[in-house]
Every structure is written in structure tokens, then in C-alpha cells.
XYZ file of C-alpha atoms in Angstrom:
358
model
C 14.546 1.914 -12.086
C 10.940 1.142 -12.973
C 8.985 3.367 -15.246
C 6.278 5.427 -13.567
C 3.779 2.747 -12.479
C 0.903 5.222 -12.336
C 0.304 6.391 -15.925
C -2.471 8.772 -16.857
C -4.698 5.944 -18.076
C -4.586 4.127 -14.757
C -8.035 5.337 -13.739
C -9.716 3.874 -16.829
C -7.751 0.639 -16.540
C -8.689 0.407 -12.883
C -12.359 0.949 -13.659
C -12.191 -1.903 -16.153
C -10.553 -4.140 -13.584
C -13.233 -3.356 -11.002
C -16.002 -3.913 -13.545
C -14.510 -7.271 -14.432
C -14.211 -8.084 -10.757
C -17.898 -7.381 -10.237
C -18.804 -9.775 -13.043
C -16.561 -12.441 -11.594
C -18.033 -11.983 -8.131
C -21.543 -12.403 -9.513
C -20.701 -15.926 -10.579
C -18.351 -16.996 -7.800
C -19.304 -19.519 -5.142
C -18.251 -17.588 -2.059
C -15.676 -15.444 -0.282
C -12.789 -17.800 -0.995
C -13.088 -17.547 -4.769
C -9.926 -15.457 -5.113
C -7.391 -16.984 -7.458
C -4.252 -18.137 -5.819
C -0.832 -18.922 -7.150
C 0.027 -15.788 -9.154
C 3.092 -14.792 -7.182
C 5.460 -16.078 -9.839
C 5.565 -17.352 -13.389
C 7.913 -20.013 -14.790
C 11.195 -18.487 -15.822
C 10.667 -15.189 -13.997
C 13.573 -14.066 -11.816
C 11.229 -12.020 -9.597
C 7.885 -13.085 -8.173
C 5.146 -10.875 -9.620
C 2.511 -9.543 -7.215
C -0.461 -7.584 -8.543
C -1.226 -4.656 -6.241
C -4.429 -2.608 -6.310
C -4.202 0.921 -4.888
C -6.310 4.045 -4.706
C -4.810 7.419 -5.608
C -1.633 8.304 -3.672
C -2.106 9.535 -0.113
C 0.283 9.953 2.767
C -1.347 6.929 4.372
C -0.054 4.786 1.500
C 3.304 6.513 1.053
C 5.226 3.392 2.137
C 3.977 1.214 -0.711
C 4.477 4.046 -3.207
C 8.050 4.449 -1.997
C 8.675 0.689 -2.225
C 7.553 0.646 -5.843
C 9.323 3.850 -6.895
C 12.655 2.802 -5.379
C 12.528 -0.888 -6.408
C 12.680 -2.050 -2.798
C 10.396 -4.913 -3.824
C 13.105 -6.233 -6.180
C 15.575 -6.266 -3.289
C 13.253 -8.761 -1.616
C 12.667 -10.885 -4.720
C 9.361 -9.366 -5.802
C 8.034 -7.434 -8.761
C 5.060 -5.448 -7.490
C 2.807 -4.587 -10.419
C 0.550 -1.708 -9.325
C -2.741 -0.524 -10.727
C -3.990 2.761 -9.371
C -7.315 4.529 -9.706
C -10.084 6.375 -7.928
C -11.950 3.318 -6.654
C -12.587 3.120 -2.931
C -11.781 0.395 -0.450
C -15.009 -1.557 -1.057
C -14.310 -1.910 -4.780
C -10.726 -2.861 -4.065
C -11.930 -5.650 -1.788
C -14.271 -6.871 -4.537
C -11.402 -6.902 -7.040
C -9.128 -8.734 -4.592
C -11.678 -11.430 -3.836
C -12.408 -11.939 -7.542
C -8.722 -12.652 -8.186
C -7.964 -9.443 -10.118
C -5.319 -8.492 -7.528
C -3.103 -10.332 -5.078
C -2.818 -7.484 -2.550
C -4.805 -4.265 -2.122
C -4.482 -1.183 0.072
C -7.622 -0.357 2.066
C -8.780 1.278 5.277
C -8.785 -0.823 8.427
C -12.487 -0.060 8.869
C -13.271 -1.683 5.495
C -11.133 -4.711 6.352
C -12.818 -5.240 9.714
C -16.333 -4.833 8.348
C -15.581 -7.230 5.479
C -14.148 -9.873 7.798
C -17.070 -9.521 10.199
C -19.154 -10.623 7.201
C -16.861 -13.562 6.437
C -14.529 -12.144 3.780
C -11.477 -13.899 5.286
C -8.964 -11.183 4.376
C -5.510 -11.069 5.961
C -3.274 -8.094 6.769
C 0.077 -8.194 4.965
C 1.298 -4.944 6.493
C 0.213 -1.820 8.311
C 1.009 1.184 6.137
C -0.436 4.142 8.005
C -1.696 5.280 11.336
C -4.762 7.446 11.228
C -2.814 10.329 9.706
C -5.456 12.986 10.290
C -5.259 16.514 11.577
C -7.598 19.245 12.747
C -7.014 22.445 10.803
C -8.933 25.583 11.776
C -9.624 28.738 9.832
C -6.873 31.117 10.959
C -9.248 33.879 12.053
C -11.383 31.393 13.968
C -8.300 29.992 15.709
C -7.107 33.475 16.611
C -10.438 34.288 18.234
C -10.547 31.232 20.482
C -8.160 32.622 23.068
C -6.227 29.342 23.093
C -2.757 28.879 21.648
C -2.040 26.178 19.037
C 0.749 25.121 21.416
C -1.563 24.832 24.450
C -2.166 21.429 26.073
C -4.255 19.271 23.763
C -7.131 19.149 26.249
C -7.497 22.932 25.987
C -7.310 22.829 22.204
C -10.020 20.166 21.944
C -12.342 21.909 24.417
C -11.925 25.117 22.395
C -13.766 23.408 19.506
C -17.070 23.851 21.347
C -19.576 25.596 19.067
C -17.482 25.198 15.896
C -18.427 23.635 12.557
C -15.966 20.904 11.630
C -16.007 19.157 8.254
C -15.024 15.514 7.990
C -15.949 12.395 6.027
C -19.466 10.894 6.244
C -20.849 8.981 9.255
C -19.488 5.444 9.609
C -16.075 6.371 8.234
C -12.920 6.082 10.321
C -12.428 9.856 10.266
C -15.952 10.619 11.416
C -15.905 7.986 14.158
C -12.459 9.060 15.334
C -13.435 12.726 15.560
C -16.473 11.818 17.648
C -14.440 9.591 19.917
C -11.730 12.243 20.243
C -13.976 15.082 21.392
C -15.828 12.765 23.782
C -12.530 11.951 25.474
C -12.220 15.605 26.417
C -15.775 16.140 27.621
C -17.561 17.356 24.479
C -20.749 15.877 23.072
C -20.151 15.543 19.310
C -23.895 15.893 18.598
C -24.512 18.934 20.799
C -21.262 20.818 21.408
C -20.104 21.136 17.813
C -21.482 20.751 14.323
C -19.873 17.859 12.427
C -20.512 18.308 8.702
C -20.048 15.276 6.401
C -18.178 16.086 3.191
C -17.768 13.508 0.433
C -15.307 15.512 -1.643
C -12.157 16.480 0.305
C -11.265 19.009 -2.399
C -14.140 21.161 -1.127
C -12.451 21.473 2.268
C -9.788 23.973 1.223
C -12.279 26.448 -0.265
C -14.707 25.876 2.593
C -12.126 26.842 5.207
C -10.991 29.880 3.197
C -14.550 31.182 2.828
C -15.478 30.463 6.428
C -18.067 27.883 5.386
C -16.285 25.540 7.800
C -14.519 26.633 10.960
C -12.170 23.710 10.455
C -11.743 20.157 9.235
C -10.665 16.700 10.333
C -9.108 14.923 7.364
C -5.891 13.188 6.387
C -2.801 15.333 6.096
C -2.286 16.870 2.686
C -5.868 18.197 2.379
C -6.250 21.270 4.607
C -2.473 21.607 4.703
C -3.062 23.771 1.636
C -4.769 26.211 3.993
C -1.852 26.045 6.415
C 0.573 26.807 3.591
C -1.336 29.868 2.325
C -2.039 31.222 5.811
C -5.798 30.702 5.781
C -5.525 27.705 8.119
C -3.934 26.918 11.478
C -2.786 23.420 12.421
C -4.677 22.706 15.626
C -4.309 18.981 16.376
C -2.166 16.420 14.546
C -2.582 12.691 15.138
C 0.630 11.632 13.305
C 2.583 14.208 15.287
C 1.515 12.317 18.403
C -0.821 14.914 19.901
C -3.240 12.196 21.087
C -1.387 9.596 23.134
C -4.214 7.023 23.036
C -3.996 6.881 19.228
C -0.306 6.042 19.018
C -0.898 2.342 18.276
C -3.818 2.869 15.913
C -3.296 1.588 12.365
C -5.855 3.064 9.998
C -4.623 1.820 6.604
C -3.469 -1.686 5.693
C -2.399 -3.838 2.778
C -4.354 -7.077 2.659
C -4.563 -10.323 0.759
C -6.885 -13.326 0.873
C -6.408 -16.337 3.127
C -6.156 -18.486 -0.001
C -3.319 -16.383 -1.425
C -1.438 -16.401 1.882
C -1.621 -20.181 2.149
C -0.392 -20.678 -1.427
C 2.260 -17.922 -1.367
C 3.653 -17.569 2.170
C 7.120 -16.566 0.937
C 5.706 -13.820 -1.278
C 3.658 -12.460 1.629
C 6.728 -12.497 3.886
C 8.759 -10.676 1.219
C 5.964 -8.161 0.688
C 5.912 -7.309 4.372
C 9.718 -7.151 4.490
C 9.651 -4.589 1.666
C 7.225 -2.406 3.601
C 9.251 -2.759 6.798
C 12.389 -1.756 4.915
C 10.640 1.362 3.599
C 9.450 2.302 7.103
C 12.996 2.006 8.447
C 14.263 4.288 5.685
C 11.621 6.871 6.573
C 12.753 6.739 10.181
C 16.464 6.932 9.344
C 16.363 9.497 6.541
C 12.950 11.190 6.269
C 14.234 14.083 4.145
C 15.605 11.774 1.464
C 12.443 9.669 1.380
C 10.328 12.820 1.271
C 12.275 14.125 -1.708
C 11.659 10.878 -3.605
C 7.956 10.919 -2.786
C 7.524 14.524 -3.850
C 9.504 14.071 -7.067
C 7.907 10.783 -8.117
C 4.554 10.289 -6.378
C 3.162 13.653 -5.212
C 4.431 15.573 -8.223
C 1.374 17.847 -8.477
C 1.439 18.880 -4.825
C 2.944 22.296 -4.097
C 6.315 21.871 -2.373
C 5.313 23.968 0.647
C 2.119 21.969 1.077
C 4.016 18.709 0.674
C 6.614 19.740 3.266
C 3.900 20.694 5.778
C 2.091 17.378 5.284
C 5.249 15.248 5.213
C 6.526 16.732 8.460
C 3.422 15.360 10.149
C 3.021 12.133 8.179
C 6.535 10.736 8.547
C 5.940 9.847 12.202
C 2.648 8.099 11.518
C 3.851 4.916 9.840
C 3.586 1.788 12.018
C 6.941 0.560 13.267
C 8.126 -2.310 11.107
C 4.949 -1.914 8.982
C 3.268 -4.153 11.548
C -0.318 -4.529 12.683
C 0.274 -5.627 16.251
C -2.091 -7.124 18.777
C -2.063 -3.747 20.552
C -3.081 -2.094 17.258
C -6.063 -4.417 17.007
C -7.064 -3.842 20.630
C -6.870 -0.062 20.156
C -8.998 -0.283 17.028
C -11.652 -2.345 18.817
C -11.717 0.075 21.727
C -12.148 3.066 19.436
C -14.683 1.759 16.964
C -16.685 -1.193 18.312
C -19.163 1.079 20.100
C -20.079 2.921 16.896
C -19.968 -0.066 14.530
C -22.900 -2.252 13.524
C -20.493 -5.189 13.144
C -19.548 -7.649 15.878
C -15.764 -7.487 16.259
C -15.772 -10.408 18.712
C -16.148 -12.780 15.751
C -12.704 -11.749 14.479
C -9.618 -13.447 15.907
C -6.330 -11.567 15.713
C -4.445 -14.663 14.517
C -6.841 -14.961 11.579
C -6.789 -11.249 10.845
C -3.023 -10.685 10.527
C -0.404 -12.714 8.632
C 2.477 -13.898 10.873
C 5.144 -11.596 9.333
C 3.038 -8.511 10.094
C 2.322 -9.261 13.752
C 5.550 -7.822 15.127
C 5.900 -10.748 17.507
C 9.120 -12.637 18.112
């Protein structure tokens, strides 16, 4: 068993990596400057792959589980993770500079980067958009609509409420706007969407009544559900919104250069993720226990259980990013994006092992 790959100094090490990446990018010739053949070293029994990750979330639980349970070794790899607080944009910079071989980022960041010529390639889909709407319990009680009512009634009941989510342009913000529009609400007139940069402020905001509710990834306002101050209203990973079932919101990506030089490593990387997804499907309780004990150690068990119950159904089948996934993403986000998605071809966007095609 590997030692804990996420030591307390990971944040400072990650910051150093990103700083170095920025310096390298300043002097590189273009988007294909990523260094290639680092998948193995002479004499190594396993092919080493450097993986850059943000802090653990339920959207990235698959890769955390792969690393914690040595599933990578079963497929001939040694994933070497570095974890920190850097966002997707910095992870892309570090990947393209050659500091990492694979990084975990949001699909929105991938698409925007490729629309600008970054030439990144999906190795695996690791999470649907695992978001939920959680309302202040007293607010929910006063709506006259049951949390078990048809989803159309639950969405329409949001009229006049203040909902906190991430800033404009983010996947969460765009998805919330799209979602309420689908059920006849104008996101700019019928409710107040408040951008919040720090998700940790959500829990206190719902408790105090500063926000009537929130739209964030599971594991945030689930704290409110666990202590009774919040009511789960809509859950995307639970399948409440049928049109979102094929949406993949979080991906692991590499560069085109790395894929061309290390096709076997990319195939093995995807196979490791697919193996983890199958284990979640076959034995979610066992996988959840590992994740809580080794990855989400600081999360209260009741909160973890509430979040995991929702999240376990949100991982893409086979860790794939299918053509349908891409079409759903375009349908949801092209209208609100400043980028031209028509310049991106699916075959260039997704590595063959992750397409889910026979």
C-alpha cells in the first residue's frame, strides 16, 4: 500500500510547481511545449505518471480511490500525485509546461483552453456535474412544495429566492441558469443568483438565512443537511434532471504530445479509472469507506454519508467522455460561452480509450 500521497506540505510543493510552470511557460514557444516521454524510466517495473490534482472533491473521488488502493499498479502504472489549492487554469499551465503528465480539471476549463489552441486531450471522465440545490430548512418548509414533489414543481418553487453559487462563467453558475430556464424561470428576474468565491461561506450563509439556498457540488451544503439547517431540494448526481445524465463536468487530461509518445500509459490510465468506476458501481459502501478513511478524513461521517449517497451515481460509466457527453456539454454551455465550440472536434478532444466506442 502506498503512503498517503497527500502530505501536509502538498500545498506549498504545489505552489512551487505552479510557479515553476509559469516561468517555463514564459519562455516556451507555444502550446505544444509540454515535455513528453516521462511515463517510464529505465529499470522501473511500473511506468511513472505525474498527476496534478486540486484538493479532494467528490468529483475527483475516482482518481483518489485509484491512488489509495493501488489500482494504478494493477495496470502497470505508478501515479505520482501532487495536490494543492491551485485551480484548473494553473493546473493547465503546469501541464503544458511539462511539470505534470496528467491533471484533473473542469470540463469548462478544458473546452475554453482548447478553443484557444491548447490541444489538450481527455484521458478519462471522472465526474458528472455533481451539484445539488440545498435550501434553508425553514425556507423549504414555507414553500408549500414537498422535497419529493416532481422536479418541475421544486424548480418553480425557487421563484423569489436567493441562491448562492460560484461566479458567472463557471460551470455551476451556467448550469443553474440553464436549469431554471428549462422550467420557465428567468434567472435574472425570478430569483437572485449570488456569486460566492469561497464555498466554505455557504454553510454559515444558509444557517443564518443570508442565502435561501445554494447550488454547489455535493459535500458543501450537505453539512447543512446533516445538522438539520438545510433540506436537499434537487440533486443532479441522484438523477433528478434527466437532461443532465450524460453531462461530464470534471475530466483528467493530458497533452496531445504526451498521448502520441505514451499511448500505452494513457490507455492504462483510463483503464485504472474505469476499474475504479466499476468498483463504485458494484460495491459503493466499500469504496465509500476507503474514501472516508483515507481521502475525506476530516469530513464528518454523517456529512460524508449524505454526500456519498448522492455522488456515487454521478461517475461516468467506464470513466468515459462519450460523444453524447460532448454534445450535451455543447448544448448546455455554448450559448453562454464567449468561445466558439465549433472549432473543437470530438476526435481531437478525447483520447480513443476514453470515448466508450467499440
